[in-house]
mmCIF file of C-alpha atoms in Angstrom:
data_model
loop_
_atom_site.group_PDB
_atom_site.id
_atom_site.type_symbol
_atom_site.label_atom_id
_atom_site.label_comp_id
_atom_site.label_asym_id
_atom_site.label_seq_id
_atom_site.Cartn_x
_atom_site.Cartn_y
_atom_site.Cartn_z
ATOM 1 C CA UNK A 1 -34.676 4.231 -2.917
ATOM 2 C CA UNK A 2 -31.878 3.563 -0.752
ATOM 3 C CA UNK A 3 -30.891 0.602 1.235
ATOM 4 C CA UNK A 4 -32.474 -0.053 4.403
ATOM 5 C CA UNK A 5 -29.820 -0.726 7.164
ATOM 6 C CA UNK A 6 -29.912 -4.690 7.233
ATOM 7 C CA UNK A 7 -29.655 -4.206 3.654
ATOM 8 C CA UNK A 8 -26.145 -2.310 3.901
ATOM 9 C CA UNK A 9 -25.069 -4.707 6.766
ATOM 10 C CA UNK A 10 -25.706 -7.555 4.279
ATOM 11 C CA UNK A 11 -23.607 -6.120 1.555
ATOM 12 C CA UNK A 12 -21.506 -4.795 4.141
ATOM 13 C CA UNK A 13 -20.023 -8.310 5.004
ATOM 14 C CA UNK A 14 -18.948 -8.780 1.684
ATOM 15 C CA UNK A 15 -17.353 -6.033 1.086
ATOM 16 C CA UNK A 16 -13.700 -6.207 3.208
ATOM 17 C CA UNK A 17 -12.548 -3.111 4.703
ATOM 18 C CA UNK A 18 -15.920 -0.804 4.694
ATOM 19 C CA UNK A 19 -18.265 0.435 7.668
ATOM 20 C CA UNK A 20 -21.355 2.365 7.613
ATOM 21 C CA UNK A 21 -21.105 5.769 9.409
ATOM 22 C CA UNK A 22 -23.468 8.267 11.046
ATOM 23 C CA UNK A 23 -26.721 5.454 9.434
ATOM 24 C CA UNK A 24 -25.459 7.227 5.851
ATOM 25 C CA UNK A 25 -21.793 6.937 4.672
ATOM 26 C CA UNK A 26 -20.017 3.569 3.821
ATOM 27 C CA UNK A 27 -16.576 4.269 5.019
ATOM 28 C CA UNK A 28 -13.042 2.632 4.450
ATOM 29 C CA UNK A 29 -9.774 3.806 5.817
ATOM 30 C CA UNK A 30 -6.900 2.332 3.319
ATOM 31 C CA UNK A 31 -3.119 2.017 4.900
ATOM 32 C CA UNK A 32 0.141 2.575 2.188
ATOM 33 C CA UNK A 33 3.614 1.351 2.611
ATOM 34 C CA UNK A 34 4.776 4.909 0.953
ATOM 35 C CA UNK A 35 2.887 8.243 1.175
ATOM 36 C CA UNK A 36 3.461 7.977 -2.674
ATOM 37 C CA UNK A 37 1.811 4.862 -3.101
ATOM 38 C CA UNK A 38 -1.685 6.493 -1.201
ATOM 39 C CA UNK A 39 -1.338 9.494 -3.763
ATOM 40 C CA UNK A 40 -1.282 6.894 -6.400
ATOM 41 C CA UNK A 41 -4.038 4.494 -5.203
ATOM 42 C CA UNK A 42 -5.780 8.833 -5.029
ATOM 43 C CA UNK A 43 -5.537 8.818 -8.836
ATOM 44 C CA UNK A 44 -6.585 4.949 -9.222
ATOM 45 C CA UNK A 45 -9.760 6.078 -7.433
ATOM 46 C CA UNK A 46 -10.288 8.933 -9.173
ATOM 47 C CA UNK A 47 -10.366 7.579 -12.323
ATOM 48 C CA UNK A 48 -13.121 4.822 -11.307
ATOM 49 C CA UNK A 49 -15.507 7.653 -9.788
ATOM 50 C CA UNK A 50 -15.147 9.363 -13.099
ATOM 51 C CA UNK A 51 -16.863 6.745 -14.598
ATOM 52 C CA UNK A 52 -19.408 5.743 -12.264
ATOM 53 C CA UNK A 53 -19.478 10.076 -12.507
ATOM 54 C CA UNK A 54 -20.044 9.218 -8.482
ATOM 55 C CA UNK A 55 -17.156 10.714 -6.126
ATOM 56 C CA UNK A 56 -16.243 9.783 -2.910
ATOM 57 C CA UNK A 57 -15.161 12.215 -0.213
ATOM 58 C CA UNK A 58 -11.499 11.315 -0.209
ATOM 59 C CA UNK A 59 -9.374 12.589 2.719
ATOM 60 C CA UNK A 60 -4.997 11.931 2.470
ATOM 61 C CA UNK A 61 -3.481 11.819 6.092
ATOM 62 C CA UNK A 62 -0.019 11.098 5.200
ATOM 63 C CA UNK A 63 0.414 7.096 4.566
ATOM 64 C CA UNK A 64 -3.951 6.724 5.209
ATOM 65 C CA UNK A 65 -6.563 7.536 2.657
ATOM 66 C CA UNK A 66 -10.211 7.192 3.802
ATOM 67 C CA UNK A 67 -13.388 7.178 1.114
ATOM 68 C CA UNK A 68 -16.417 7.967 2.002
ATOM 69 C CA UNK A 69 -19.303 7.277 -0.099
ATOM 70 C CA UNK A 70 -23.131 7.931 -0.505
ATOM 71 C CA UNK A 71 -26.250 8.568 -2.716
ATOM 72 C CA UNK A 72 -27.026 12.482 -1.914
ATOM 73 C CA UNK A 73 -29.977 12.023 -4.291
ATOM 74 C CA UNK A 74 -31.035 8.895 -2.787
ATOM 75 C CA UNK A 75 -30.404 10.126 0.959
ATOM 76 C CA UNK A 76 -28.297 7.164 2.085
ATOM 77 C CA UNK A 77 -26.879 3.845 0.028
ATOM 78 C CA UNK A 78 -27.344 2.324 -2.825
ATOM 79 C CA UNK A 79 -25.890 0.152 -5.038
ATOM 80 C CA UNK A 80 -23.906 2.237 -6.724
ATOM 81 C CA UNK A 81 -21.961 2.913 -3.408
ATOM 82 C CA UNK A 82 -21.428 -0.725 -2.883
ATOM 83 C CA UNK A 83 -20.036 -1.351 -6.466
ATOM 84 C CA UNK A 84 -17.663 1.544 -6.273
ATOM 85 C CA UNK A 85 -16.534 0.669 -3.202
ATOM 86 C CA UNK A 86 -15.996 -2.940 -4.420
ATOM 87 C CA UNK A 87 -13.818 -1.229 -7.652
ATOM 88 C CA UNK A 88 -11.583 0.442 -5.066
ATOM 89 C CA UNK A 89 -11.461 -2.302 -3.015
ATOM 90 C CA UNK A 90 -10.037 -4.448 -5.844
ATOM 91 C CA UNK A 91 -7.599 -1.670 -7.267
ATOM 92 C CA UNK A 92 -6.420 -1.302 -3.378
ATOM 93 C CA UNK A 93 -5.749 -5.424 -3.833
ATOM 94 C CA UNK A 94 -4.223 -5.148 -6.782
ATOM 95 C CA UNK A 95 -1.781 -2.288 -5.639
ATOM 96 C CA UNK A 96 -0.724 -4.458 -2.268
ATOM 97 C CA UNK A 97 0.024 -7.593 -5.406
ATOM 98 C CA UNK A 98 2.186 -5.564 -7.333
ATOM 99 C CA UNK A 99 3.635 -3.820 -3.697
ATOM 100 C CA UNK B 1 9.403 27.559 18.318
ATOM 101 C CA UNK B 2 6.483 28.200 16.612
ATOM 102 C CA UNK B 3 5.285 31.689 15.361
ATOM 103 C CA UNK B 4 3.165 33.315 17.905
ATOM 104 C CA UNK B 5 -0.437 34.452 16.652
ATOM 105 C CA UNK B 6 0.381 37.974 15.498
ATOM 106 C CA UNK B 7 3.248 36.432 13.079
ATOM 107 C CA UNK B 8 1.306 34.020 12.102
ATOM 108 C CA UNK B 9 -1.772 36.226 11.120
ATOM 109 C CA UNK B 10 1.401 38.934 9.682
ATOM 110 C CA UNK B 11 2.361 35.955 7.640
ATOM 111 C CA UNK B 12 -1.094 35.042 6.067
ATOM 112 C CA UNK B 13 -1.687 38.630 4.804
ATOM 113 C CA UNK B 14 0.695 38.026 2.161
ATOM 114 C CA UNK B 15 -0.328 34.308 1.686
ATOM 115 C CA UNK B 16 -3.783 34.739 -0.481
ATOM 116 C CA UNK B 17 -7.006 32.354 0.700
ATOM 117 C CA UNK B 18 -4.796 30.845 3.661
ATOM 118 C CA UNK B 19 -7.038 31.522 7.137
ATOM 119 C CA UNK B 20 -5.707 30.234 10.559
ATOM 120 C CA UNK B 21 -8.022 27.502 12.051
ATOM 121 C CA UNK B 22 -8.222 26.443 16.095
ATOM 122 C CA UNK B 23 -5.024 28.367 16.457
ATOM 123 C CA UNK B 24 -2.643 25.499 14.992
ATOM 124 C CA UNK B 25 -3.935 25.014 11.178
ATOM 125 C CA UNK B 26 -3.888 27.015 8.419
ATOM 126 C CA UNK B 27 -6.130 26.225 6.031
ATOM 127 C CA UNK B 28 -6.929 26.554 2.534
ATOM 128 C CA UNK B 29 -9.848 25.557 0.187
ATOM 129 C CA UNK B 30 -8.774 25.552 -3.656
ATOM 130 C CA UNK B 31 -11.548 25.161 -6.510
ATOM 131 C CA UNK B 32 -11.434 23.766 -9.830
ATOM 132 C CA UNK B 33 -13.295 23.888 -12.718
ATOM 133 C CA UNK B 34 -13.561 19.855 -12.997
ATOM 134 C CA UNK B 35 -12.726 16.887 -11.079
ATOM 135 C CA UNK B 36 -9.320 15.643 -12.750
ATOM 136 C CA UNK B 37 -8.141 19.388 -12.747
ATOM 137 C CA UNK B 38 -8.496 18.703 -8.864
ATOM 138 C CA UNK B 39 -7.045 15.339 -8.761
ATOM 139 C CA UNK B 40 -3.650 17.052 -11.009
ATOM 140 C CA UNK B 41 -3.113 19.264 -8.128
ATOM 141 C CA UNK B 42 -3.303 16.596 -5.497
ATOM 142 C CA UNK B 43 -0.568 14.905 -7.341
ATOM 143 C CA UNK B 44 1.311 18.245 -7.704
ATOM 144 C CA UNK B 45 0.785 18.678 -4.208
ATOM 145 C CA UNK B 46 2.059 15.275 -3.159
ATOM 146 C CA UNK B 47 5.578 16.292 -4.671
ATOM 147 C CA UNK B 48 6.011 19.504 -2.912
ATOM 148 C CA UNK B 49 5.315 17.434 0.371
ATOM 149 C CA UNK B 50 7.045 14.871 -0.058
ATOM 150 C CA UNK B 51 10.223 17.375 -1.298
ATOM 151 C CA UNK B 52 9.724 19.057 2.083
ATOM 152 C CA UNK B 53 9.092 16.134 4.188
ATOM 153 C CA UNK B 54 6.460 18.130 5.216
ATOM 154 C CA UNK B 55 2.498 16.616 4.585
ATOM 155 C CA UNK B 56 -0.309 18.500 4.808
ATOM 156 C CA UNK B 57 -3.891 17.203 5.335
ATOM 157 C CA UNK B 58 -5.971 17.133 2.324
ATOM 158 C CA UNK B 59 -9.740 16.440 1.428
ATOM 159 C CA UNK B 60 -11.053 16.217 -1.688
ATOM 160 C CA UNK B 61 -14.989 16.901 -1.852
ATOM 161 C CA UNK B 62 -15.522 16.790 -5.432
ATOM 162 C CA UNK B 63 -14.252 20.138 -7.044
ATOM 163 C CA UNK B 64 -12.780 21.576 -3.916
ATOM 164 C CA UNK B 65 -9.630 20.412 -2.466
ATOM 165 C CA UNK B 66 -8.729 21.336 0.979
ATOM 166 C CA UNK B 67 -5.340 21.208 2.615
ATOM 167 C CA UNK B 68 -4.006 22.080 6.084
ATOM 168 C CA UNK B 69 -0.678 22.594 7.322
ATOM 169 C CA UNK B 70 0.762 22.894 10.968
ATOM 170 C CA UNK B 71 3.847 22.032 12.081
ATOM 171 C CA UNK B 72 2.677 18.673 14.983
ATOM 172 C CA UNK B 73 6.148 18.514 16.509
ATOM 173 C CA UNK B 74 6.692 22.320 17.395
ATOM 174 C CA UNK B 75 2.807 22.907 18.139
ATOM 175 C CA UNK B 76 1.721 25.022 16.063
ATOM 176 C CA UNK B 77 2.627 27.134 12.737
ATOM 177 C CA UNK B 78 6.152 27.784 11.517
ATOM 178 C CA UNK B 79 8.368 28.960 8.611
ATOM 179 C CA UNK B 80 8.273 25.467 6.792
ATOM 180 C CA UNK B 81 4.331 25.902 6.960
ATOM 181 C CA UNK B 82 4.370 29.616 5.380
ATOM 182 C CA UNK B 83 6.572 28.173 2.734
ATOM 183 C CA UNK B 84 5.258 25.083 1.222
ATOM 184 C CA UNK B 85 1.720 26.894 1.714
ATOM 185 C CA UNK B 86 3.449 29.936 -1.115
ATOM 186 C CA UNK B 87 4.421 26.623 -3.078
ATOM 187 C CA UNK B 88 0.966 25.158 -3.179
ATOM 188 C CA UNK B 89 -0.308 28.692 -4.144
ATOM 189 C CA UNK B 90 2.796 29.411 -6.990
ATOM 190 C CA UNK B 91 1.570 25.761 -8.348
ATOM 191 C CA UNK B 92 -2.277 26.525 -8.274
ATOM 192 C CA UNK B 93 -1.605 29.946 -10.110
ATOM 193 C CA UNK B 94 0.676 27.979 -12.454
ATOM 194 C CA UNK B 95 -2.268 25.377 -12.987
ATOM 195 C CA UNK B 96 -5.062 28.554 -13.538
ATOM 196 C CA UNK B 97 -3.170 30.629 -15.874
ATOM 197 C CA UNK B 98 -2.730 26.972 -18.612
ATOM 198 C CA UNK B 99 -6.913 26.641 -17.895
#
């Protein structure tokens, strides 16, 4: 079963960065220094939704790449979203460290 | 200037899968047979872009990856859109006949 809406607001304030969208995507917009360094932070991400075999919808506009994740099966969020997003949110971190 | 609507639909007849899209995009949508095959051409993509200065917009929805060109500063389609589009194709041909 998904989470019901105070349940994504809750994890929602722990997790820096994301929104929830249209009551059934978690959303983050992520800004690079380089376009480069956004195509790189593309295969970071793509790697971790390999193995969660969970993919976000990923869009590149120049220097910004959003995510956008959900449970299709589930019909909203679960925790799988909010874990993944947490991953991407720490690779993003780590990226800006090394930046 | 940009190419007026006949050149740019006289254009896209030799440019396979490329449609024109609210008059100022052209678009195409490029499958793969996994994920990471996807991901490969994102990053091939990214090089041609950056080598033209040029970006398009891309989305990546799981196997499918989308990109759009236009030309923001002249308002609509020209040459350096027809071009890096035969690029993307030449490298997506390049990536189906090692599959």
């Amino acid at each position: 079963m998904p989470f019901s809406p105070e349940e994504v607001e809750a994890h929602l304030q722990k997790l820096e960065g994301w929104e929830l969208e249209e009551g059934r995507w978690i959303v983050r917009k992520f800004n690079f220094s380089s376009y480069m360094k956004g195509i790189a932070f593309v295969t970071e991400v793509a790697a971790i939704s390999e193995a969660f075999e969970h993919h976000p919808f990923i869009t590149i506009d120049y220097k910004v790449v959003t995510l956008r994740l959900t449970s299709w099966e589930e019909g909203g969020i679960t925790g799988v979203d909010i874990k993944e997003a947490q991953q991407y949110n720490e690779a993003f971190e780590k990226m800006r460290s090394a930046d």
